[in-house]
Amino acid sequence: DTAVSQTPKYLVTQMGNDKSIKCEQNLGHDTMYWYKQDSKKFLKIMFSYNNKELIINETVPNRFSPKSPDKAHLNLHINSLELGDSAVYFCASSYWALKDIQYFGAGTRLSVL
Amino acid sequence: TQLLEQSPQFLSIQEGENLTVYCNSSSVFSSLQWYRQEPGEGPVLLVTVVTGGEVKKLKRLTFQFGDARKDSSLHITAAQPGDTGLYLCIYTGTASKLTFGTGTRLQVTL
């Protein structure tokens, strides 16, 4: 069983569309994250949630809205997609007390045309 | 913003060679982690170093934390094609925020 699973793995869409990426973890972790990896492979945190509460909200456009229906899920909705949103988005999870041990999903490659 | 500079950025070597990747910062860290990311996958934790001067071994990989806890190195002995990937040093700050290094892309060929 995959510990942290993201769907879809690939997402190709037109500028201006709205899209969602889903993430689920079956590790019993209480903290989940969204990261963005640009074309130069640089990873940067976007959001983190602990027990469904927003903990970190980096300087991310309002078009990005995370939603955590429960501790095991953290979804990312993106409105009015722009070309610059093209990247690989990674979901991760951990125990709050062991934040340096994070388990990552396989990533969602988003291409905005 | 604390920065983690890694060197080299790219490394292409042949199977059997040894290599060292460096992670440097001007800041002192309580701990550093090393992750490896294979193509098409997410990063996977390799090791955490906590104590200044600490050395940890993971099969052919040797990780060292600098005495001043500002830098770390990863040495791979007798590299294999399976070692190919992106190596990231990472610092976990407050509120669970990970700060990623600039990354080292390693390619090991037969």
Short mmCIF file of C-alpha atoms in Angstrom, two decimals:
data_model
loop_
_atom_site.label_atom_id
_atom_site.label_comp_id
_atom_site.label_asym_id
_atom_site.label_seq_id
_atom_site.Cartn_x
_atom_site.Cartn_y
_atom_site.Cartn_z
CA ASP A 1 0.00 0.00 0.00
CA THR A 2 1.24 3.48 -0.90
CA ALA A 3 1.86 5.54 2.24
CA VAL A 4 1.27 8.98 0.71
CA SER A 5 -0.72 8.97 -2.50
CA GLN A 6 -1.46 11.88 -4.78
CA THR A 7 -3.84 12.09 -7.69
CA PRO A 8 -3.52 12.75 -10.49
CA LYS A 9 0.13 12.05 -11.29
CA TYR A 10 -0.03 14.19 -14.41
CA LEU A 11 -2.27 17.17 -15.07
CA VAL A 12 -2.29 19.11 -18.33
CA THR A 13 -4.69 22.02 -18.56
CA GLN A 14 -5.30 25.37 -20.19
CA MET A 15 -4.58 28.76 -18.66
CA GLY A 16 -7.52 30.11 -16.67
CA ASN A 17 -8.92 26.72 -15.68
CA ASP A 18 -9.52 25.57 -12.10
CA LYS A 19 -8.03 22.26 -10.97
CA SER A 20 -7.61 20.17 -7.82
CA ILE A 21 -4.94 17.79 -6.62
CA LYS A 22 -5.79 15.25 -3.95
CA CYS A 23 -3.53 13.76 -1.30
CA GLU A 24 -4.14 10.96 1.15
CA GLN A 25 -1.86 9.35 3.72
CA ASN A 26 -2.42 6.08 5.54
CA LEU A 27 0.44 6.45 8.01
CA GLY A 28 -1.64 7.86 10.86
CA HIS A 29 0.31 11.14 10.72
CA ASP A 30 -1.21 14.31 12.12
CA THR A 31 0.58 16.81 9.87
CA MET A 32 0.45 17.20 6.10
CA TYR A 33 2.21 19.50 3.66
CA TRP A 34 2.19 20.79 0.11
CA TYR A 35 5.45 21.59 -1.67
CA LYS A 36 6.20 23.03 -5.09
CA GLN A 37 9.24 21.91 -7.07
CA ASP A 38 10.23 24.19 -9.92
CA SER A 39 12.07 23.31 -13.13
CA LYS A 40 15.43 23.71 -11.38
CA LYS A 41 14.37 21.05 -8.85
CA PHE A 42 14.19 23.54 -6.02
CA LEU A 43 11.60 22.47 -3.45
CA LYS A 44 9.66 25.05 -1.50
CA ILE A 45 6.95 24.60 1.10
CA MET A 46 3.54 26.07 0.35
CA PHE A 47 1.27 24.95 3.19
CA SER A 48 1.23 22.70 6.21
CA TYR A 49 -1.71 21.47 8.26
CA ASN A 50 -1.67 19.94 11.73
CA ASN A 51 -4.85 18.14 12.79
CA LYS A 52 -6.75 19.90 10.00
CA GLU A 53 -5.53 23.34 11.09
CA LEU A 54 -3.40 25.56 8.88
CA ILE A 55 0.08 26.00 10.36
CA ILE A 56 2.21 27.32 7.52
CA ASN A 57 0.97 29.48 4.68
CA GLU A 58 3.93 30.70 2.69
CA THR A 59 3.70 33.55 0.22
CA VAL A 60 1.43 31.76 -2.18
CA PRO A 61 -1.17 33.46 -4.42
CA ASN A 62 -4.73 33.39 -3.14
CA ARG A 63 -5.58 31.28 -6.16
CA PHE A 64 -4.14 28.34 -4.22
CA SER A 65 -6.47 27.06 -1.52
CA PRO A 66 -5.71 23.96 0.54
CA LYS A 67 -8.47 22.00 2.21
CA SER A 68 -8.09 19.34 4.88
CA PRO A 69 -11.36 17.44 5.43
CA ASP A 70 -9.64 15.17 7.95
CA LYS A 71 -6.14 14.35 9.22
CA ALA A 72 -5.54 11.84 6.44
CA HIS A 73 -6.36 14.15 3.54
CA LEU A 74 -5.01 17.45 2.27
CA ASN A 75 -6.25 18.64 -1.08
CA LEU A 76 -5.00 21.57 -3.13
CA HIS A 77 -7.35 23.60 -5.29
CA ILE A 78 -5.95 26.07 -7.80
CA ASN A 79 -8.12 28.73 -9.45
CA SER A 80 -7.41 30.59 -12.67
CA LEU A 81 -4.29 28.63 -13.52
CA GLU A 82 -1.34 30.57 -14.93
CA LEU A 83 1.67 29.46 -16.98
CA GLY A 84 3.94 30.01 -13.97
CA ASP A 85 1.99 27.43 -11.99
CA SER A 86 3.56 24.69 -14.08
CA ALA A 87 5.66 22.60 -11.70
CA VAL A 88 5.67 19.37 -9.76
CA TYR A 89 3.59 19.53 -6.58
CA PHE A 90 4.45 17.19 -3.73
CA CYS A 91 2.31 16.23 -0.79
CA ALA A 92 4.02 15.00 2.38
CA SER A 93 3.06 13.92 5.87
CA SER A 94 4.68 13.46 9.27
CA TYR A 95 4.03 13.34 12.97
CA TRP A 96 4.08 16.84 14.43
CA ALA A 97 6.60 15.68 17.03
CA LEU A 98 8.86 14.24 14.31
CA LYS A 99 8.63 16.99 11.71
CA ASP A 100 12.03 16.25 10.23
CA ILE A 101 10.89 12.81 9.10
CA GLN A 102 8.50 13.52 6.29
CA TYR A 103 7.11 11.05 3.82
CA PHE A 104 6.51 12.36 0.36
CA GLY A 105 4.07 11.37 -2.32
CA ALA A 106 5.26 10.70 -5.87
CA GLY A 107 4.27 14.16 -7.03
CA THR A 108 1.78 15.68 -9.45
CA ARG A 109 3.29 17.16 -12.59
CA LEU A 110 1.13 20.14 -13.57
CA SER A 111 1.53 21.62 -17.03
CA VAL A 112 -0.39 24.79 -17.84
CA LEU A 113 -0.62 25.52 -21.55
CA THR B 1 15.83 33.11 5.22
CA GLN B 2 18.37 30.44 6.00
CA LEU B 3 20.02 29.12 2.86
CA LEU B 4 21.58 25.75 2.30
CA GLU B 5 24.06 25.74 -0.54
CA GLN B 6 24.98 22.40 -2.01
CA SER B 7 27.95 21.59 -4.19
CA PRO B 8 28.42 20.41 -6.77
CA GLN B 9 25.11 21.09 -8.48
CA PHE B 10 25.66 18.31 -11.02
CA LEU B 11 27.87 15.27 -10.91
CA SER B 12 28.25 12.63 -13.58
CA ILE B 13 30.51 9.73 -12.70
CA GLN B 14 31.12 6.13 -13.66
CA GLU B 15 30.17 3.13 -11.62
CA GLY B 16 32.76 2.34 -8.97
CA GLU B 17 33.94 5.90 -8.41
CA ASN B 18 33.76 7.71 -5.08
CA LEU B 19 32.16 11.11 -4.61
CA THR B 20 31.40 13.71 -1.97
CA VAL B 21 28.51 16.17 -1.86
CA TYR B 22 28.66 19.21 0.38
CA CYS B 23 25.94 21.21 2.13
CA ASN B 24 26.97 24.57 3.56
CA SER B 25 25.32 27.40 5.42
CA SER B 26 26.26 30.43 7.47
CA SER B 27 23.69 29.42 10.09
CA VAL B 28 23.97 26.90 12.90
CA PHE B 29 21.46 24.09 12.76
CA SER B 30 20.14 21.84 15.48
CA SER B 31 19.96 19.03 12.94
CA LEU B 32 20.18 18.38 9.23
CA GLN B 33 18.54 15.74 7.09
CA TRP B 34 19.61 14.22 3.82
CA TYR B 35 17.00 13.08 1.32
CA ARG B 36 17.31 11.39 -2.06
CA GLN B 37 14.80 11.96 -4.83
CA GLU B 38 14.72 9.54 -7.73
CA PRO B 39 13.29 10.62 -11.08
CA GLY B 40 9.50 10.70 -11.00
CA GLU B 41 9.32 10.14 -7.26
CA GLY B 42 9.17 12.18 -4.09
CA PRO B 43 12.15 12.73 -1.76
CA VAL B 44 12.95 9.92 0.66
CA LEU B 45 14.71 10.48 3.96
CA LEU B 46 18.19 8.92 4.18
CA VAL B 47 19.51 10.15 7.50
CA THR B 48 19.32 12.81 10.21
CA VAL B 49 22.48 14.20 11.80
CA VAL B 50 22.18 15.96 15.12
CA THR B 51 25.49 16.22 16.97
CA GLY B 52 28.42 18.34 15.78
CA GLY B 53 31.11 16.07 14.34
CA GLU B 54 28.67 13.17 14.06
CA VAL B 55 29.33 10.54 11.40
CA LYS B 56 26.61 8.14 10.25
CA LYS B 57 26.94 5.31 7.78
CA LEU B 58 24.23 3.84 5.60
CA LYS B 59 25.85 1.01 3.62
CA ARG B 60 28.11 2.82 1.09
CA LEU B 61 26.92 6.27 2.16
CA THR B 62 28.73 8.20 4.90
CA PHE B 63 27.17 11.35 6.32
CA GLN B 64 29.06 13.86 8.44
CA PHE B 65 27.82 16.87 10.40
CA GLY B 66 30.37 19.65 10.81
CA ASP B 67 31.76 20.38 14.26
CA ALA B 68 30.13 23.81 14.22
CA ARG B 69 26.84 22.36 12.90
CA LYS B 70 26.87 24.71 9.92
CA ASP B 71 27.70 22.18 7.24
CA SER B 72 27.35 18.56 6.30
CA SER B 73 28.77 16.18 3.74
CA LEU B 74 27.67 13.00 2.04
CA HIS B 75 30.32 10.60 0.75
CA ILE B 76 29.40 7.69 -1.51
CA THR B 77 31.89 4.88 -1.96
CA ALA B 78 31.91 2.79 -5.14
CA ALA B 79 28.89 4.50 -6.66
CA GLN B 80 26.31 2.37 -8.46
CA PRO B 81 23.70 3.30 -11.08
CA GLY B 82 21.05 2.87 -8.37
CA ASP B 83 22.59 5.87 -6.55
CA THR B 84 21.43 8.13 -9.38
CA GLY B 85 19.11 10.86 -8.16
CA LEU B 86 18.77 14.28 -6.63
CA TYR B 87 20.39 14.58 -3.19
CA LEU B 88 18.96 17.22 -0.90
CA CYS B 89 20.15 18.46 2.45
CA ILE B 90 17.31 19.85 4.49
CA TYR B 91 16.85 21.75 7.70
CA THR B 92 13.65 21.51 9.70
CA GLY B 93 12.86 24.86 11.23
CA THR B 94 10.15 25.88 13.61
CA ALA B 95 6.51 25.06 12.89
CA SER B 96 7.49 22.06 10.76
CA LYS B 97 8.89 24.14 7.92
CA LEU B 98 11.52 22.36 5.86
CA THR B 99 14.20 24.48 4.19
CA PHE B 100 15.65 22.63 1.23
CA GLY B 101 19.18 22.84 -0.07
CA THR B 102 19.86 23.74 -3.67
CA GLY B 103 20.29 20.06 -4.52
CA THR B 104 22.95 17.92 -6.18
CA ARG B 105 22.00 15.89 -9.22
CA LEU B 106 24.03 12.70 -9.41
CA GLN B 107 24.23 10.52 -12.50
CA VAL B 108 26.09 7.22 -12.23
CA THR B 109 26.73 5.44 -15.50
CA LEU B 110 27.93 1.92 -16.25
#
